[in-house]
Coordinates of C-alpha atoms and ligand atoms in Angstrom, one line a residue:
M96 CA 113.4 106.5 103.4
T97 CA 115.5 106.1 100.3
G98 CA 118.6 108.1 99.8
P99 CA 119.9 107.3 96.4
T100 CA 122.4 109.6 95.0
N101 CA 124.8 107.9 92.6
R102 CA 122.8 105.9 90.2
P103 CA 124.1 104.1 87.2
P104 CA 123.6 105.9 83.9
R105 CA 120.3 105.2 82.2
R106 CA 120.1 103.2 79.1
S107 CA 119.6 104.9 75.8
A108 CA 116.2 105.6 74.6
L109 CA 116.6 103.0 71.9
L110 CA 117.2 100.3 74.4
R111 CA 114.5 101.5 76.7
A112 CA 111.6 99.2 76.2
T113 CA 108.0 100.2 76.1
T114 CA 105.9 99.5 79.1
V115 CA 102.7 99.2 80.9
V116 CA 101.5 99.4 84.3
G117 CA 101.2 97.1 87.2
A118 CA 101.8 96.0 91.0
A119 CA 102.2 96.9 94.7
V120 CA 103.8 97.9 97.9
P121 CA 105.5 95.1 99.6
L122 CA 107.3 94.9 102.8
C123 CA 110.2 96.9 101.7
L124 CA 108.4 100.2 101.8
A125 CA 110.9 102.4 103.3
G126 CA 113.7 100.8 105.2
W127 CA 113.6 99.6 108.7
L128 CA 110.9 101.9 110.0
G129 CA 108.7 100.9 107.0
W130 CA 109.4 97.3 107.8
Q131 CA 108.5 97.7 111.4
A132 CA 105.3 99.5 110.6
V133 CA 104.2 97.1 107.9
S134 CA 105.1 94.1 109.8
H135 CA 103.3 95.1 112.9
D136 CA 100.3 96.4 111.0
S137 CA 100.1 93.5 108.7
P138 CA 97.2 91.2 109.4
A139 CA 99.0 88.7 107.4
G140 CA 100.2 85.9 109.6
A141 CA 102.7 83.8 107.9
T142 CA 100.9 81.0 106.3
A143 CA 103.7 78.8 105.3
A144 CA 102.3 75.4 104.6
A145 CA 105.4 74.2 103.1
G146 CA 104.9 72.2 100.1
T147 CA 106.8 70.4 97.5
A148 CA 106.8 72.5 94.4
A149 CA 105.7 70.9 91.3
A150 CA 108.2 69.9 88.7
S151 CA 110.7 72.5 87.8
A152 CA 111.4 73.4 84.3
T153 CA 115.1 73.6 83.9
P154 CA 116.8 73.6 87.2
G155 CA 120.4 74.3 86.9
A156 CA 120.3 73.8 83.2
A157 CA 121.0 77.3 82.0
P158 CA 121.2 77.3 78.3
P159 CA 124.1 79.0 76.6
S160 CA 123.9 82.7 76.2
T161 CA 123.4 84.2 72.9
P162 CA 124.0 87.6 71.5
A163 CA 121.6 90.3 72.6
T164 CA 120.2 90.5 69.1
T165 CA 118.4 87.2 69.3
A166 CA 115.4 88.6 70.9
P167 CA 112.2 88.2 68.9
A168 CA 110.5 91.3 67.8
P169 CA 107.7 92.5 70.1
S170 CA 104.4 91.2 68.9
T171 CA 102.4 93.8 70.6
P172 CA 102.9 97.4 71.5
A173 CA 103.2 96.3 75.1
A174 CA 105.9 93.8 74.4
T175 CA 109.3 94.7 75.6
T176 CA 112.7 93.9 74.2
P177 CA 115.5 92.5 76.2
A178 CA 117.4 95.1 78.1
A179 CA 121.0 96.1 78.1
P180 CA 122.8 96.3 81.4
A181 CA 122.3 99.4 83.3
T182 CA 125.7 99.5 84.7
P183 CA 128.9 99.4 82.7
G184 CA 130.6 96.1 83.0
D185 CA 127.7 94.1 84.3
T186 CA 126.9 92.4 81.1
P187 CA 124.0 90.0 81.6
P188 CA 124.1 87.1 79.3
A189 CA 121.4 88.7 77.5
A190 CA 119.2 85.9 76.5
T191 CA 119.4 82.3 77.2
T192 CA 118.2 79.9 74.5
P193 CA 116.6 76.9 76.0
A194 CA 116.6 73.7 74.2
A195 CA 113.2 74.7 72.8
G196 CA 113.3 78.4 72.2
T197 CA 109.6 78.4 71.8
T198 CA 108.8 76.9 75.2
L199 CA 106.7 79.9 76.2
T200 CA 105.5 81.0 72.8
G201 CA 102.0 82.4 73.1
R202 CA 102.3 83.1 76.8
T203 CA 102.3 86.5 78.3
I204 CA 104.1 87.4 81.5
L205 CA 103.7 90.6 83.5
L206 CA 106.8 91.6 85.4
D207 CA 106.4 94.4 87.9
P208 CA 109.7 96.0 89.0
G209 CA 108.9 97.4 92.4
H210 CA 108.7 101.1 93.0
N211 CA 110.3 103.5 90.5
P212 CA 113.7 105.3 90.6
G213 CA 111.8 108.6 90.2
N214 CA 109.5 108.1 93.1
T215 CA 111.7 110.0 95.5
A216 CA 111.2 113.2 93.5
H217 CA 107.5 112.7 93.3
T218 CA 106.3 112.3 96.9
A219 CA 103.1 114.2 96.4
E220 CA 102.0 111.9 93.6
I221 CA 103.0 108.6 95.2
N222 CA 101.4 109.5 98.6
R223 CA 98.0 109.8 97.1
Q224 CA 95.7 107.2 98.6
V225 CA 94.2 104.5 96.4
D226 CA 91.6 101.9 96.9
I227 CA 92.9 98.3 97.4
G228 CA 89.6 96.8 98.2
N229 CA 89.9 96.2 102.0
A230 CA 91.7 99.5 102.7
R231 CA 93.2 102.6 101.2
K232 CA 96.9 102.9 100.8
E233 CA 99.6 105.1 99.3
C234 CA 99.7 105.0 95.5
D235 CA 103.3 103.8 95.6
T236 CA 106.4 104.1 97.8
T237 CA 110.1 104.9 97.4
G238 CA 111.4 101.5 98.4
T239 CA 114.5 100.9 100.4
D240 CA 118.2 101.0 99.6
T241 CA 121.6 99.7 100.7
N242 CA 123.9 101.7 103.0
S243 CA 125.9 102.6 99.9
G244 CA 122.8 104.0 98.2
Y245 CA 122.0 101.3 95.7
T246 CA 118.2 101.6 95.5
E247 CA 115.6 98.9 95.6
A248 CA 114.0 100.6 92.6
D249 CA 117.2 100.2 90.5
Y250 CA 117.7 96.7 91.8
S251 CA 114.2 95.6 90.9
L252 CA 114.4 97.1 87.5
D253 CA 117.7 95.5 86.7
V254 CA 116.7 92.0 87.8
S255 CA 113.4 92.3 86.0
R256 CA 115.2 93.3 82.8
R257 CA 117.5 90.3 83.1
A258 CA 114.5 88.0 83.7
R259 CA 112.8 89.5 80.7
A260 CA 115.8 88.7 78.5
I261 CA 115.7 85.0 79.5
L262 CA 111.9 84.7 79.2
T263 CA 111.7 86.5 75.8
A264 CA 114.3 84.1 74.5
R265 CA 112.0 81.3 75.5
G266 CA 109.3 82.8 73.4
A267 CA 107.3 84.6 76.0
T268 CA 105.8 88.1 75.6
V269 CA 106.9 90.0 78.6
V270 CA 105.2 93.2 79.7
F271 CA 106.5 95.6 82.3
T272 CA 104.5 97.8 84.7
Q273 CA 107.3 100.4 84.4
D274 CA 110.7 100.3 82.7
G275 CA 112.3 103.4 84.1
D276 CA 110.5 105.3 81.4
R277 CA 108.0 107.3 83.4
P278 CA 108.7 109.8 86.2
W279 CA 107.0 107.9 89.0
G280 CA 104.7 105.0 89.9
P281 CA 102.5 103.6 88.6
C282 CA 100.2 103.3 91.5
I283 CA 99.7 99.9 93.0
D284 CA 96.1 99.5 91.7
E285 CA 97.3 100.3 88.2
R286 CA 100.1 97.8 88.6
A287 CA 97.6 95.1 89.4
K288 CA 95.3 96.1 86.6
A289 CA 98.2 96.0 84.1
A290 CA 98.3 92.2 84.2
A291 CA 94.7 92.0 83.2
D292 CA 95.1 94.6 80.5
A293 CA 98.0 92.7 79.0
H294 CA 96.0 89.4 79.2
A295 CA 98.9 88.0 81.1
D296 CA 98.9 84.4 82.1
V297 CA 100.9 85.2 85.3
A298 CA 102.5 88.1 87.1
L299 CA 105.4 88.6 89.4
S300 CA 106.5 91.6 91.4
V301 CA 110.2 92.0 92.1
H302 CA 111.5 93.7 95.3
G303 CA 114.3 93.9 97.8
D304 CA 113.3 94.3 101.4
G305 CA 114.2 96.9 104.0
G306 CA 114.3 94.8 107.1
P307 CA 116.3 94.9 110.3
A308 CA 120.1 95.0 109.6
G309 CA 120.6 91.8 111.5
G310 CA 118.2 89.8 109.3
S311 CA 118.9 88.2 106.0
G312 CA 117.5 86.0 103.3
F313 CA 114.7 86.1 100.8
H314 CA 111.0 85.4 101.0
V315 CA 108.0 85.1 98.7
I316 CA 104.7 86.8 99.4
L317 CA 101.5 85.0 98.5
P318 CA 98.1 86.6 98.2
A319 CA 95.6 86.0 101.0
K320 CA 92.0 85.7 99.8
V321 CA 90.5 89.2 99.8
V322 CA 86.9 89.7 98.9
A323 CA 86.1 93.3 99.9
G324 CA 85.1 96.4 98.0
K325 CA 86.5 96.2 94.5
A326 CA 88.8 93.4 95.4
D327 CA 88.1 89.8 94.7
N328 CA 91.2 87.7 94.2
S329 CA 89.7 84.4 95.3
A330 CA 90.3 82.9 91.9
I331 CA 94.0 83.4 92.0
V332 CA 94.9 82.3 95.6
E333 CA 95.5 78.7 94.7
P334 CA 97.5 79.1 91.5
S335 CA 99.5 81.9 93.1
R336 CA 100.4 79.6 95.8
R337 CA 101.7 77.1 93.3
L338 CA 103.7 79.8 91.6
G339 CA 105.1 80.9 95.0
L340 CA 106.3 77.4 95.8
L341 CA 108.0 77.1 92.5
L342 CA 109.6 80.5 92.9
R343 CA 110.8 79.7 96.4
E344 CA 112.4 76.5 95.0
Q345 CA 113.9 78.0 91.9
F346 CA 115.2 81.2 93.5
R347 CA 117.0 79.3 96.2
A348 CA 118.4 76.9 93.7
A349 CA 119.7 79.6 91.4
T350 CA 121.1 82.0 94.1
G351 CA 121.8 79.9 97.1
E352 CA 120.1 82.6 99.2
P353 CA 118.6 81.2 102.4
Y354 CA 115.0 81.8 103.5
A355 CA 114.5 85.0 105.4
D356 CA 115.4 84.6 109.1
Y357 CA 113.7 87.8 110.2
T358 CA 110.2 87.5 108.7
A359 CA 107.9 85.1 107.0
S360 CA 108.1 81.4 107.6
D361 CA 110.2 79.0 105.5
G362 CA 110.5 81.7 103.0
L363 CA 106.8 82.2 102.6
D364 CA 104.4 84.9 103.8
T365 CA 100.7 85.5 103.0
R366 CA 99.4 89.0 103.0
S367 CA 96.1 90.8 102.6
D368 CA 97.5 94.3 102.7
L369 CA 99.1 94.6 99.3
G370 CA 97.1 96.2 96.6
G371 CA 99.1 94.4 93.9
L372 CA 97.9 91.1 95.2
N373 CA 94.4 92.1 96.4
L374 CA 93.5 93.5 93.1
S375 CA 95.1 91.0 90.8
T376 CA 93.0 88.8 88.6
V377 CA 95.9 86.7 87.3
P378 CA 98.1 84.4 89.4
K379 CA 100.7 86.7 91.1
V380 CA 103.3 86.7 93.9
F381 CA 105.9 89.1 95.2
I382 CA 109.5 88.2 95.8
E383 CA 111.7 90.1 98.3
C384 CA 115.0 88.9 97.0
G385 CA 117.0 89.8 100.0
N386 CA 117.3 92.4 102.8
M387 CA 119.0 95.4 101.4
R388 CA 119.6 96.7 104.9
N389 CA 121.7 93.6 105.8
S390 CA 125.4 93.9 104.8
A391 CA 125.7 90.4 103.4
D392 CA 122.5 90.6 101.4
A393 CA 123.4 94.0 100.2
K394 CA 126.8 92.8 98.9
R395 CA 125.1 90.1 96.9
M396 CA 122.3 92.2 95.6
T397 CA 124.8 94.9 94.4
D398 CA 126.7 92.2 92.4
P399 CA 125.5 92.0 88.8
Q400 CA 126.5 88.3 88.6
W401 CA 124.3 87.6 91.6
R402 CA 121.5 89.6 90.1
Q403 CA 121.7 87.4 87.0
K404 CA 121.3 84.4 89.2
A405 CA 118.3 86.0 90.8
A406 CA 116.8 86.6 87.4
Q407 CA 117.5 83.1 86.3
G408 CA 115.6 81.7 89.4
I409 CA 112.7 84.0 88.7
A410 CA 112.6 83.1 85.0
D411 CA 112.8 79.4 85.7
A412 CA 110.0 79.6 88.2
L413 CA 107.7 81.3 85.8
T414 CA 108.6 78.9 83.1
A415 CA 107.9 75.9 85.4
F416 CA 104.6 77.4 86.3
L417 CA 103.5 78.1 82.7
T418 CA 104.7 74.8 81.3
A419 CA 103.0 72.9 84.2
R420 CA 99.7 74.5 83.3
S421 CA 99.9 74.0 79.6
Ligands
ZN877 ZN1 109.7 97.1 97.6

């Protein structure tokens, strides 16, 4: 249900980081119809026990930006380098340098930019069914887009790259499931496996939703406990919930975006139909940063400055989660 046409130019091969595999199909599968179908089919009743998130790492304390050259060299083949902006003029303050630039040294974060800009040209490949433990599901989906044709795949990749720049500057090793460097996918089961393969401490999947045009706001998707077939995510349910609460808090603080008013409950949903969560063995959540089918959300999500705020919220939540655990 995606109709992207005019996409920003790709980054040069030099700037294109290496990658890995990783995550799943969220709510934003394919626009409104996708939303309808998924919502109605989803066994996932909202489980929104609100909670007070644990201490946040650096709320509102965005460190000064530094030149893009400050990123540490990748320490592993899977490590990625901070990305340059995909669109001319939308210069992300490449990397932030927290008071302690080594806050996250030794920690590995798996970021999963939802979908893939190339999926629309590879429907046969992404429609292949894969095992997610309690069901079989499409390998991947195209994602949604705004009325003006800005795709969810491009949005997710841009925000993920911005978050990577921030986290890398804090010392983390950041691994991507895809970095716009493969023609399609990866499949949702591979996206889940990527976190384990990278020995990641935590994983997060970035998406934009394709809900009803009248609805707006963001929400975080938490894993329901799934022990079925090859899935057993029981060990990650609780820590993922902690991550989700931090993400809800930090994302809202950074962007001012309200909780979704058309789905979830108080910005939280719990689902058992997402391969990226069912099959994950490390703490993981999804964020639907906004509803791309809503004009107000679409306007924000199309704005590079807003995307930088979104990335900041995501990076701060991951930092808070990791520092609270250490
Ligand atoms: Zn999506």
